[in-house]
Tab-separated table of C-alpha atoms and ligand atoms in Angstrom:
chain	number	residue	atom	x	y	z
A	1	UNK	CA	114.448	121.676	123.249
A	2	UNK	CA	110.787	121.943	123.633
A	3	UNK	CA	108.678	121.362	126.747
A	4	UNK	CA	104.927	121.075	127.275
A	5	UNK	CA	103.180	123.125	129.954
A	6	UNK	CA	99.930	121.506	130.797
A	7	UNK	CA	97.366	122.872	133.221
A	8	UNK	CA	95.602	120.071	134.951
A	9	UNK	CA	92.071	119.324	136.069
A	10	UNK	CA	90.670	119.721	132.483
A	11	UNK	CA	88.141	117.397	130.824
A	12	UNK	CA	88.358	116.740	127.120
A	13	UNK	CA	85.363	117.592	125.004
A	14	UNK	CA	84.710	117.328	121.314
A	15	UNK	CA	85.947	115.232	118.423
A	16	UNK	CA	89.392	114.691	117.167
A	17	UNK	CA	90.902	113.318	113.947
A	18	UNK	CA	93.092	110.094	114.247
A	19	UNK	CA	96.114	109.956	112.082
A	20	UNK	CA	97.512	107.049	110.098
A	21	UNK	CA	99.381	104.493	111.986
A	22	UNK	CA	103.021	104.958	112.474
A	23	UNK	CA	103.646	101.303	113.015
A	24	UNK	CA	102.017	100.396	109.718
A	25	UNK	CA	103.543	103.200	107.797
A	26	UNK	CA	107.230	102.362	108.681
A	27	UNK	CA	107.235	98.890	107.255
A	28	UNK	CA	105.070	100.067	104.250
A	29	UNK	CA	107.694	102.691	103.427
A	30	UNK	CA	110.332	99.931	103.397
A	31	UNK	CA	108.107	97.773	101.235
A	32	UNK	CA	108.312	100.435	98.508
A	33	UNK	CA	111.891	99.208	97.919
A	34	UNK	CA	110.493	95.802	96.639
A	35	UNK	CA	109.712	97.497	93.219
A	36	UNK	CA	111.340	99.803	90.845
A	37	UNK	CA	108.024	101.505	90.134
A	38	UNK	CA	106.555	104.480	91.977
A	39	UNK	CA	104.377	103.882	95.085
A	40	UNK	CA	102.063	106.663	96.459
A	41	UNK	CA	101.354	106.262	100.250
A	42	UNK	CA	98.615	108.346	101.680
A	43	UNK	CA	97.238	108.992	105.263
A	44	UNK	CA	100.980	108.994	106.583
A	45	UNK	CA	101.209	110.452	109.918
A	46	UNK	CA	103.370	113.605	109.906
A	47	UNK	CA	106.000	112.389	112.444
A	48	UNK	CA	109.627	112.631	112.995
A	49	UNK	CA	110.048	108.832	112.668
A	50	UNK	CA	108.371	108.839	109.171
A	51	UNK	CA	110.689	111.758	107.939
A	52	UNK	CA	113.531	109.749	109.312
A	53	UNK	CA	112.516	106.537	107.377
A	54	UNK	CA	112.166	108.746	104.218
A	55	UNK	CA	115.779	109.941	104.760
A	56	UNK	CA	117.069	106.393	105.102
A	57	UNK	CA	115.208	105.392	101.915
A	58	UNK	CA	116.868	108.246	100.067
A	59	UNK	CA	120.150	107.187	101.357
A	60	UNK	CA	119.554	103.780	99.891
A	61	UNK	CA	119.005	105.405	96.566
A	62	UNK	CA	115.148	105.803	96.361
A	63	UNK	CA	113.525	109.071	95.015
A	64	UNK	CA	111.270	110.208	97.876
A	65	UNK	CA	108.912	113.041	97.367
A	66	UNK	CA	106.667	114.521	99.959
A	67	UNK	CA	103.321	115.282	98.063
A	68	UNK	CA	101.625	116.938	100.974
A	69	UNK	CA	101.741	116.763	104.744
A	70	UNK	CA	100.448	113.225	104.695
A	71	UNK	CA	101.217	111.750	101.317
A	72	UNK	CA	104.493	110.574	99.946
A	73	UNK	CA	105.700	109.075	96.597
A	74	UNK	CA	108.600	106.662	96.734
A	75	UNK	CA	110.402	105.268	93.636
A	76	UNK	CA	113.359	102.957	94.141
A	77	UNK	CA	114.463	102.604	90.588
A	78	UNK	CA	118.080	102.345	91.830
A	79	UNK	CA	118.855	100.714	95.216
A	80	UNK	CA	121.873	100.294	97.352
A	81	UNK	CA	121.844	97.572	100.002
A	82	UNK	CA	123.755	99.108	102.905
A	83	UNK	CA	122.034	100.759	105.759
A	84	UNK	CA	124.782	102.363	108.036
A	85	UNK	CA	124.858	102.603	111.894
A	86	UNK	CA	124.498	106.439	111.959
A	87	UNK	CA	120.912	106.117	110.323
A	88	UNK	CA	119.837	102.738	111.886
A	89	UNK	CA	120.779	103.485	115.432
A	90	UNK	CA	118.327	106.406	115.542
A	91	UNK	CA	115.251	104.349	114.961
A	92	UNK	CA	114.824	100.681	115.607
A	93	UNK	CA	112.112	100.290	113.010
A	94	UNK	CA	114.911	100.550	110.418
A	95	UNK	CA	115.400	96.843	111.033
A	96	UNK	CA	112.450	96.389	108.674
A	97	UNK	CA	114.659	97.351	105.713
A	98	UNK	CA	116.146	93.859	105.872
A	99	UNK	CA	113.218	92.037	104.223
A	100	UNK	CA	112.970	94.231	101.188
A	101	UNK	CA	116.705	94.432	100.568
A	102	UNK	CA	116.892	90.645	100.802
A	103	UNK	CA	113.901	90.178	98.509
A	104	UNK	CA	114.866	92.685	95.782
A	105	UNK	CA	118.685	92.752	95.990
A	106	UNK	CA	119.363	89.289	97.373
A	107	UNK	CA	121.866	90.886	99.712
A	108	UNK	CA	121.738	93.252	102.610
A	109	UNK	CA	124.080	94.954	104.990
A	110	UNK	CA	122.067	96.518	107.716
A	111	UNK	CA	123.592	97.867	110.970
A	112	UNK	CA	122.513	96.208	114.200
A	113	UNK	CA	120.083	98.528	115.875
A	114	UNK	CA	121.358	100.150	119.161
A	115	UNK	CA	119.916	99.775	122.693
A	116	UNK	CA	116.346	100.641	123.560
A	117	UNK	CA	114.966	102.197	126.664
A	118	UNK	CA	112.071	99.847	126.853
A	119	UNK	CA	114.394	96.857	127.453
A	120	UNK	CA	116.202	94.262	125.333
A	121	UNK	CA	114.837	93.943	121.837
A	122	UNK	CA	116.614	91.020	120.341
A	123	UNK	CA	116.315	90.338	116.547
A	124	UNK	CA	117.199	86.555	116.706
A	125	UNK	CA	113.814	85.628	115.203
A	126	UNK	CA	114.432	87.886	112.147
A	127	UNK	CA	117.680	86.133	111.682
A	128	UNK	CA	116.315	82.691	112.244
A	129	UNK	CA	113.628	83.381	109.698
A	130	UNK	CA	115.916	84.674	106.997
A	131	UNK	CA	118.112	81.553	107.501
A	132	UNK	CA	115.020	79.379	107.048
A	133	UNK	CA	114.511	81.138	103.667
A	134	UNK	CA	117.983	79.937	102.496
A	135	UNK	CA	119.955	83.101	103.354
A	136	UNK	CA	123.413	83.091	104.930
A	137	UNK	CA	123.432	85.636	107.831
A	138	UNK	CA	126.496	86.770	109.507
A	139	UNK	CA	127.101	89.538	112.226
A	140	UNK	CA	130.168	91.436	111.012
A	141	UNK	CA	131.424	94.628	112.548
A	142	UNK	CA	128.097	95.564	114.000
A	143	UNK	CA	126.231	94.770	110.826
A	144	UNK	CA	123.746	92.015	109.981
A	145	UNK	CA	125.183	90.819	106.566
A	146	UNK	CA	122.978	88.746	104.546
A	147	UNK	CA	123.730	86.753	101.396
A	148	UNK	CA	120.383	85.758	99.952
A	149	UNK	CA	121.595	84.448	96.610
A	150	UNK	CA	119.922	81.162	97.506
A	151	UNK	CA	116.625	82.749	98.696
A	152	UNK	CA	113.625	80.329	98.437
A	153	UNK	CA	110.363	79.786	100.029
A	154	UNK	CA	110.161	77.523	103.164
A	155	UNK	CA	108.081	76.991	106.167
A	156	UNK	CA	109.097	79.327	108.989
A	157	UNK	CA	108.071	79.203	112.609
A	158	UNK	CA	108.496	82.567	114.093
A	159	UNK	CA	107.557	82.105	117.733
A	160	UNK	CA	109.789	83.413	120.519
A	161	UNK	CA	109.737	83.530	124.262
A	162	UNK	CA	107.456	86.512	124.278
A	163	UNK	CA	105.235	85.412	121.514
A	164	UNK	CA	105.217	86.573	117.964
A	165	UNK	CA	107.192	89.385	116.440
A	166	UNK	CA	105.634	92.207	114.510
A	167	UNK	CA	108.613	93.718	112.464
A	168	UNK	CA	110.121	90.081	112.277
A	169	UNK	CA	106.855	89.021	110.554
A	170	UNK	CA	106.984	92.162	108.236
A	171	UNK	CA	110.539	91.204	107.404
A	172	UNK	CA	109.770	87.538	106.586
A	173	UNK	CA	106.788	88.590	104.420
A	174	UNK	CA	108.874	91.228	102.455
A	175	UNK	CA	111.627	88.702	101.788
A	176	UNK	CA	109.296	85.927	100.942
A	177	UNK	CA	107.095	87.836	98.327
A	178	UNK	CA	109.978	87.757	95.793
A	179	UNK	CA	111.406	84.293	96.856
A	180	UNK	CA	110.811	81.345	94.480
A	181	UNK	CA	108.487	78.808	96.113
A	182	UNK	CA	105.977	78.745	98.890
A	183	UNK	CA	106.644	80.328	102.344
A	184	UNK	CA	104.370	79.567	105.269
A	185	UNK	CA	105.039	81.667	108.390
A	186	UNK	CA	103.572	79.983	111.462
A	187	UNK	CA	103.060	81.995	114.685
A	188	UNK	CA	103.033	85.093	112.508
A	189	UNK	CA	102.060	88.385	114.193
A	190	UNK	CA	98.432	89.164	113.554
A	191	UNK	CA	98.576	92.870	114.352
A	192	UNK	CA	96.532	95.097	112.004
A	193	UNK	CA	99.729	96.795	110.870
A	194	UNK	CA	100.900	93.530	109.534
A	195	UNK	CA	97.588	93.033	107.639
A	196	UNK	CA	97.890	96.625	106.162
A	197	UNK	CA	101.314	95.638	104.840
A	198	UNK	CA	99.931	92.410	103.275
A	199	UNK	CA	97.148	94.406	101.709
A	200	UNK	CA	99.538	96.765	100.057
A	201	UNK	CA	101.803	93.935	98.907
A	202	UNK	CA	98.825	92.113	97.363
A	203	UNK	CA	97.961	95.192	95.420
A	204	UNK	CA	101.485	95.280	94.192
A	205	UNK	CA	101.104	91.791	92.843
A	206	UNK	CA	102.266	89.705	95.766
A	207	UNK	CA	100.489	86.327	96.462
A	208	UNK	CA	99.713	86.368	100.155
A	209	UNK	CA	97.093	84.457	102.050
A	210	UNK	CA	96.219	84.663	105.757
A	211	UNK	CA	97.610	88.159	106.432
A	212	UNK	CA	96.264	89.199	109.872
A	213	UNK	CA	96.219	85.563	110.978
A	214	UNK	CA	98.879	83.556	112.805
A	215	UNK	CA	99.550	81.461	109.525
A	216	UNK	CA	100.489	83.473	106.479
A	217	UNK	CA	101.142	81.674	103.138
A	218	UNK	CA	103.127	83.359	100.527
A	219	UNK	CA	103.834	82.166	97.030
A	220	UNK	CA	106.775	84.078	95.561
A	221	UNK	CA	106.533	86.006	92.277
A	222	UNK	CA	109.226	87.330	90.116
A	223	UNK	CA	108.477	91.125	90.376
A	224	UNK	CA	106.119	93.706	91.996
A	225	UNK	CA	104.631	96.713	90.561
A	226	UNK	CA	104.008	100.089	92.078
A	227	UNK	CA	100.662	100.965	93.781
A	228	UNK	CA	98.694	103.560	95.893
A	229	UNK	CA	97.967	102.684	99.388
A	230	UNK	CA	96.279	104.553	102.351
A	231	UNK	CA	97.580	103.728	105.856
A	232	UNK	CA	95.111	102.409	108.435
A	233	UNK	CA	94.174	104.730	111.301
A	234	UNK	CA	96.458	104.521	114.352
A	235	UNK	CA	94.744	102.251	117.003
A	236	UNK	CA	97.378	103.333	119.665
A	237	UNK	CA	96.717	107.081	119.088
A	238	UNK	CA	93.016	106.349	119.208
A	239	UNK	CA	93.444	104.409	122.488
A	240	UNK	CA	95.508	107.159	123.983
A	241	UNK	CA	92.806	109.685	123.404
A	242	UNK	CA	90.250	107.263	124.901
A	243	UNK	CA	92.286	106.802	128.046
A	244	UNK	CA	92.830	110.532	128.376
A	245	UNK	CA	89.069	111.186	128.117
A	246	UNK	CA	88.392	108.298	130.733
A	247	UNK	CA	90.928	109.821	133.079
A	248	UNK	CA	89.775	113.476	132.763
A	249	UNK	CA	85.999	112.676	132.717
A	250	UNK	CA	85.564	114.158	129.333
A	251	UNK	CA	83.303	113.396	126.378
A	252	UNK	CA	84.978	112.737	123.177
A	253	UNK	CA	84.250	111.258	119.742
A	254	UNK	CA	86.778	109.626	117.463
A	255	UNK	CA	85.834	109.378	113.879
A	256	UNK	CA	87.353	107.493	110.916
A	257	UNK	CA	88.763	104.708	113.014
A	258	UNK	CA	88.492	100.979	112.931
A	259	UNK	CA	87.004	100.177	116.340
A	260	UNK	CA	87.683	96.390	116.292
A	261	UNK	CA	91.429	97.235	116.399
A	262	UNK	CA	90.816	98.502	119.957
A	263	UNK	CA	88.603	95.614	121.146
A	264	UNK	CA	90.998	94.695	123.961
A	265	UNK	CA	91.045	98.227	125.323
A	266	UNK	CA	87.274	98.648	124.845
A	267	UNK	CA	86.809	95.391	126.883
A	268	UNK	CA	88.921	96.672	129.701
A	269	UNK	CA	87.254	100.135	129.719
A	270	UNK	CA	83.879	98.403	130.021
A	271	UNK	CA	85.242	96.134	132.786
A	272	UNK	CA	86.131	99.373	134.502
A	273	UNK	CA	82.546	100.526	134.258
A	274	UNK	CA	82.904	102.896	131.236
A	275	UNK	CA	80.336	102.692	128.509
A	276	UNK	CA	81.977	103.384	125.204
A	277	UNK	CA	79.476	103.982	122.324
A	278	UNK	CA	81.010	102.068	119.415
A	279	UNK	CA	79.848	103.003	115.856
A	280	UNK	CA	80.897	101.469	112.603
A	281	UNK	CA	83.936	103.785	112.288
A	282	UNK	CA	83.663	105.825	115.435
A	283	UNK	CA	83.821	105.616	119.256
A	284	UNK	CA	82.252	108.089	121.690
A	285	UNK	CA	83.350	107.962	125.266
A	286	UNK	CA	81.773	109.943	128.111
A	287	UNK	CA	82.848	108.870	131.609
A	288	UNK	CA	83.074	109.876	135.184
A	289	UNK	CA	86.507	108.677	136.406
A	290	UNK	CA	85.230	108.921	139.924
A	291	UNK	CA	82.887	105.935	139.214
A	292	UNK	CA	85.425	103.714	137.529
A	293	UNK	CA	86.577	100.463	139.044
A	294	UNK	CA	90.106	99.075	139.031
A	295	UNK	CA	90.946	96.393	136.376
A	296	UNK	CA	93.793	94.097	135.850
A	297	UNK	CA	95.674	94.076	132.442
A	298	UNK	CA	98.032	91.706	130.898
A	299	UNK	CA	99.781	92.869	127.621
A	300	UNK	CA	99.824	90.347	124.857
A	301	UNK	CA	100.238	90.184	121.082
A	302	UNK	CA	97.197	91.372	119.099
A	303	UNK	CA	94.217	90.850	119.672
A	304	UNK	CA	95.381	91.016	123.323
A	305	UNK	CA	95.925	94.276	125.237
A	306	UNK	CA	98.620	96.167	123.463
A	307	UNK	CA	101.995	96.931	125.221
A	308	UNK	CA	101.877	100.347	123.475
A	309	UNK	CA	98.826	101.309	125.673
A	310	UNK	CA	100.143	99.872	128.981
A	311	UNK	CA	101.720	103.115	130.184
A	312	UNK	CA	98.580	105.156	129.366
A	313	UNK	CA	96.472	102.609	131.120
A	314	UNK	CA	98.681	102.810	134.216
A	315	UNK	CA	97.996	106.571	134.355
A	316	UNK	CA	94.296	105.976	134.343
A	317	UNK	CA	94.410	103.450	137.108
A	318	UNK	CA	96.411	105.696	139.356
A	319	UNK	CA	93.229	107.759	140.007
A	320	UNK	CA	90.693	104.879	140.108
A	321	UNK	CA	89.944	103.896	143.666
A	322	UNK	CA	91.205	100.375	144.586
A	323	UNK	CA	94.017	98.160	143.522
A	324	UNK	CA	94.888	97.280	139.916
A	325	UNK	CA	97.693	94.941	138.615
A	326	UNK	CA	99.248	95.693	135.141
A	327	UNK	CA	101.459	93.033	133.873
A	328	UNK	CA	103.793	93.602	130.988
A	329	UNK	CA	104.478	90.288	129.030
A	330	UNK	CA	105.874	91.862	125.824
A	331	UNK	CA	108.603	94.116	127.223
A	332	UNK	CA	109.022	93.093	130.987
A	333	UNK	CA	110.831	96.328	131.934
A	334	UNK	CA	108.656	98.751	130.129
A	335	UNK	CA	107.947	100.826	133.237
A	336	UNK	CA	109.921	104.085	132.672
A	337	UNK	CA	106.716	106.034	133.336
A	338	UNK	CA	106.380	104.706	136.811
A	339	UNK	CA	108.942	106.999	138.595
A	340	UNK	CA	107.527	110.028	136.851
A	341	UNK	CA	104.006	109.180	137.813
A	342	UNK	CA	105.210	108.709	141.353
A	343	UNK	CA	106.528	112.308	141.202
A	344	UNK	CA	102.867	113.243	140.489
A	345	UNK	CA	101.694	111.409	143.673
A	346	UNK	CA	100.887	108.056	142.074
A	347	UNK	CA	101.158	104.921	144.430
A	348	UNK	CA	102.640	102.302	142.214
A	349	UNK	CA	105.139	99.496	143.063
A	350	UNK	CA	106.859	97.285	140.558
A	351	UNK	CA	106.963	93.550	141.309
A	352	UNK	CA	108.781	91.689	138.609
A	353	UNK	CA	107.076	92.540	135.314
A	354	UNK	CA	103.818	93.812	137.109
A	355	UNK	CA	102.882	97.246	138.361
A	356	UNK	CA	100.787	97.203	141.350
A	357	UNK	CA	98.725	100.484	141.454
A	358	UNK	CA	96.768	101.810	144.433
A	359	UNK	CA	94.476	104.385	143.059
A	360	UNK	CA	94.531	107.815	144.745
A	361	UNK	CA	91.807	110.464	144.325
A	362	UNK	CA	93.916	112.647	142.247
A	363	UNK	CA	97.507	113.286	141.136
A	364	UNK	CA	99.305	116.620	141.363
A	365	UNK	CA	101.201	118.459	138.676
A	366	UNK	CA	105.019	118.204	138.720
A	367	UNK	CA	108.024	118.655	136.418
A	368	UNK	CA	108.525	115.301	134.739
A	369	UNK	CA	110.683	113.770	132.103
A	370	UNK	CA	109.574	112.044	128.922
A	371	UNK	CA	111.530	108.941	128.164
A	372	UNK	CA	110.017	106.920	125.468
A	373	UNK	CA	107.080	107.452	123.332
A	374	UNK	CA	104.355	105.757	125.116
A	375	UNK	CA	105.722	106.669	128.531
A	376	UNK	CA	105.526	110.263	127.372
A	377	UNK	CA	101.887	109.863	126.341
A	378	UNK	CA	101.171	108.476	129.755
A	379	UNK	CA	102.556	111.557	131.311
A	380	UNK	CA	100.430	113.874	129.111
A	381	UNK	CA	97.358	112.076	130.184
A	382	UNK	CA	98.240	112.204	133.815
A	383	UNK	CA	99.053	115.898	133.622
A	384	UNK	CA	95.658	116.536	132.127
A	385	UNK	CA	93.955	115.071	135.054
A	386	UNK	CA	96.294	116.276	137.814
A	387	UNK	CA	95.746	119.293	140.173
A	388	UNK	CA	97.991	122.209	139.095
A	389	UNK	CA	100.649	122.676	136.465
A	390	UNK	CA	102.918	119.933	134.849
A	391	UNK	CA	105.970	120.649	132.754
A	392	UNK	CA	106.899	117.613	130.501
A	393	UNK	CA	110.599	117.837	129.242
A	394	UNK	CA	111.967	116.138	126.173
A	395	UNK	CA	108.729	116.156	124.260
A	396	UNK	CA	110.666	115.121	121.059
A	397	UNK	CA	109.876	111.540	122.236
A	398	UNK	CA	106.233	112.046	121.887
A	399	UNK	CA	106.605	113.798	118.469
A	400	UNK	CA	108.016	110.493	117.123
A	401	UNK	CA	104.709	108.822	117.353
A	402	UNK	CA	101.802	111.361	117.927
A	403	UNK	CA	101.037	113.795	115.171
A	404	UNK	CA	100.683	117.264	116.631
A	405	UNK	CA	99.307	115.932	119.900
A	406	UNK	CA	99.219	119.487	121.542
A	407	UNK	CA	97.168	120.833	118.572
A	408	UNK	CA	94.792	117.867	118.754
A	409	UNK	CA	94.400	118.322	122.540
A	410	UNK	CA	93.677	122.074	122.043
A	411	UNK	CA	90.842	120.884	119.594
A	412	UNK	CA	89.474	119.094	122.646
A	413	UNK	CA	89.436	122.339	124.722
A	414	UNK	CA	92.434	121.597	126.658
A	415	UNK	CA	95.279	124.176	127.680
A	416	UNK	CA	98.618	122.744	126.537
A	417	UNK	CA	101.520	124.859	125.354
A	418	UNK	CA	104.703	123.880	123.576
A	419	UNK	CA	107.403	126.128	124.819
A	420	UNK	CA	111.056	126.351	124.624
A	421	UNK	CA	112.645	124.880	127.777
A	422	UNK	CA	114.110	128.309	128.413
A	423	UNK	CA	110.607	129.336	129.550
A	424	UNK	CA	110.444	126.797	132.260
A	425	UNK	CA	110.580	128.630	135.760
A	426	UNK	CA	114.013	128.334	137.232
A	427	UNK	CA	112.613	126.782	140.370
A	428	UNK	CA	111.224	123.856	138.228
A	429	UNK	CA	114.377	123.508	136.306
A	430	UNK	CA	116.403	122.978	139.467
A	431	UNK	CA	113.982	120.237	140.642
A	432	UNK	CA	113.901	118.488	137.220
B	501	LIG	N1	111.470	89.503	120.105
B	501	LIG	C1	112.431	88.449	120.245
B	501	LIG	N2	113.196	88.180	119.113
B	501	LIG	C2	113.103	88.903	117.974
B	501	LIG	C3	112.040	89.837	117.847
B	501	LIG	C4	111.280	90.135	119.020
B	501	LIG	O1	112.559	87.830	121.298
B	501	LIG	O2	113.765	88.543	116.997
B	501	LIG	C5	110.625	89.708	121.272
B	501	LIG	C6	110.802	91.129	121.699
B	501	LIG	O3	111.853	91.334	122.700
B	501	LIG	C7	109.538	91.353	122.473
B	501	LIG	C8	108.524	90.591	121.609
B	501	LIG	O4	109.260	89.530	120.877
B	501	LIG	O5	109.510	90.849	123.742
B	501	LIG	C9	107.720	91.349	120.601
B	501	LIG	O6	108.568	92.151	119.861
B	501	LIG	P1	108.257	92.644	118.342
B	501	LIG	O7	109.391	92.096	117.467
B	501	LIG	O8	106.806	92.308	117.996
B	501	LIG	O9	108.350	94.239	118.471
B	501	LIG	P2	108.871	95.136	117.260
B	501	LIG	O10	108.362	94.620	115.994
B	501	LIG	O11	110.296	95.444	117.414
B	501	LIG	C10	106.640	96.557	117.239
B	501	LIG	C11	106.319	98.134	117.364
B	501	LIG	C12	106.408	98.380	118.840
B	501	LIG	C13	105.587	97.646	119.584
B	501	LIG	C14	105.737	96.047	119.433
B	501	LIG	C15	104.867	95.045	120.185
B	501	LIG	C16	106.903	98.964	115.201
B	501	LIG	C17	107.877	99.771	114.458
B	501	LIG	N3	107.201	98.858	116.470
B	501	LIG	O12	108.000	96.494	117.592
B	501	LIG	O13	106.060	99.706	118.917
B	501	LIG	O14	105.653	97.842	120.952
B	501	LIG	O15	105.717	95.748	117.970
B	501	LIG	O16	103.599	95.320	119.695
B	501	LIG	O17	105.940	98.349	114.659
B	501	LIG	C18	105.890	101.894	119.926
B	501	LIG	O18	105.212	102.267	118.843
B	501	LIG	O19	105.962	102.606	120.959
B	501	LIG	C19	106.610	100.637	119.855
B	501	LIG	C20	107.551	100.303	120.664
């Protein structure tokens, strides 16, 4: 297994390219199953989760060709409708195969996803939505078994206790585009990744209005054609680099992005005293972390502050003088980064679904353990700003969602090495 060795106390300088959005690419790969014609997807991030989704599509019978590092061609002339546990358990996002299988095959047998370190992630809204569309859904032997022979458009309210559902909305859209009649999804997720999916489906011949709003109207069509689609830039990767720059006191420029997708983060950075310079498709951030003020954050569905940047924001607040409160409303237990940040000297206590952070002047490097994707990103940021050396174990978590993060950080003049864990000093291995 690989580890990162990061020498702290380094500011980020320069510009860095932002990859395509993982969370847009995954449902878009699944959407390619809705047609028997080829789809070409470009600006796809080169990530283990993407390669994994490609493997599942192949298992389902699609021809999947990697054209280059960031472009794929998917052609599902033939299609099976069973996604087994061995594949689905490895990646929760495989739940978004349900919608396309239901739409195209009128039946699906997809294994229930396994547990998740960020807390309970129910799929009741996916099931409720499919039932509203006339499907019979049963849970049998660990599988979600759908008989969609009576699939038809319908009004669907997709609200849950924690708000809207992103992959649930994607599933409803993908089932409804080929369902006879009209579907109106109320309380739909408005995340840019859902809009990107709608944009691609419309190009394939789907009739969708309101993608990116909380009310999406879909008029079913009988078939869809192939298309070419370029994935939107990853707002979470962009936000992670901005927070890294804010924490280390660097000066970075992100190009080729959609700044409005990061409005909530920019608002909080401004409230903290940073002055991001926002262009049409770029953001430059040059800060002195010593001058930042603490800010309170509540995570919410888009356009609110994203849960996928909560851990990274926690890292920043650990070195901002004063008290900040970060409340997690999407995944109330998503605080795995906290014990690791505490190992680096952070003063954080958890009260219910809030982290109360007392900023200290600096963190100190330590051996730490990556747990999930965003918690790992938070540790990388903290390590860059800390005094001394940090060793981060289990970096495969970060490779699931950040394309070559170590190479990109080196472009920003940072020392970060990817090493086999055998190179960790024995004294550190014992502590870790
Ligand atoms: N929820 C339900 N019932 C459902 C579905 C969701 O109660 O049937 C709840 C969840 O428990 C959660 C909230 O609704 O409290 C939102 O969950 P959502 O369904 O929107 O999450 P998701 O679609 O499973 C996607 C991203 C996550 C991101 C969330 C929230 C993908 C592949 N994953 O998950 O990304 O955190 O939306 O924005 O798009 C990540 O990239 O690190 C990541 C975890």
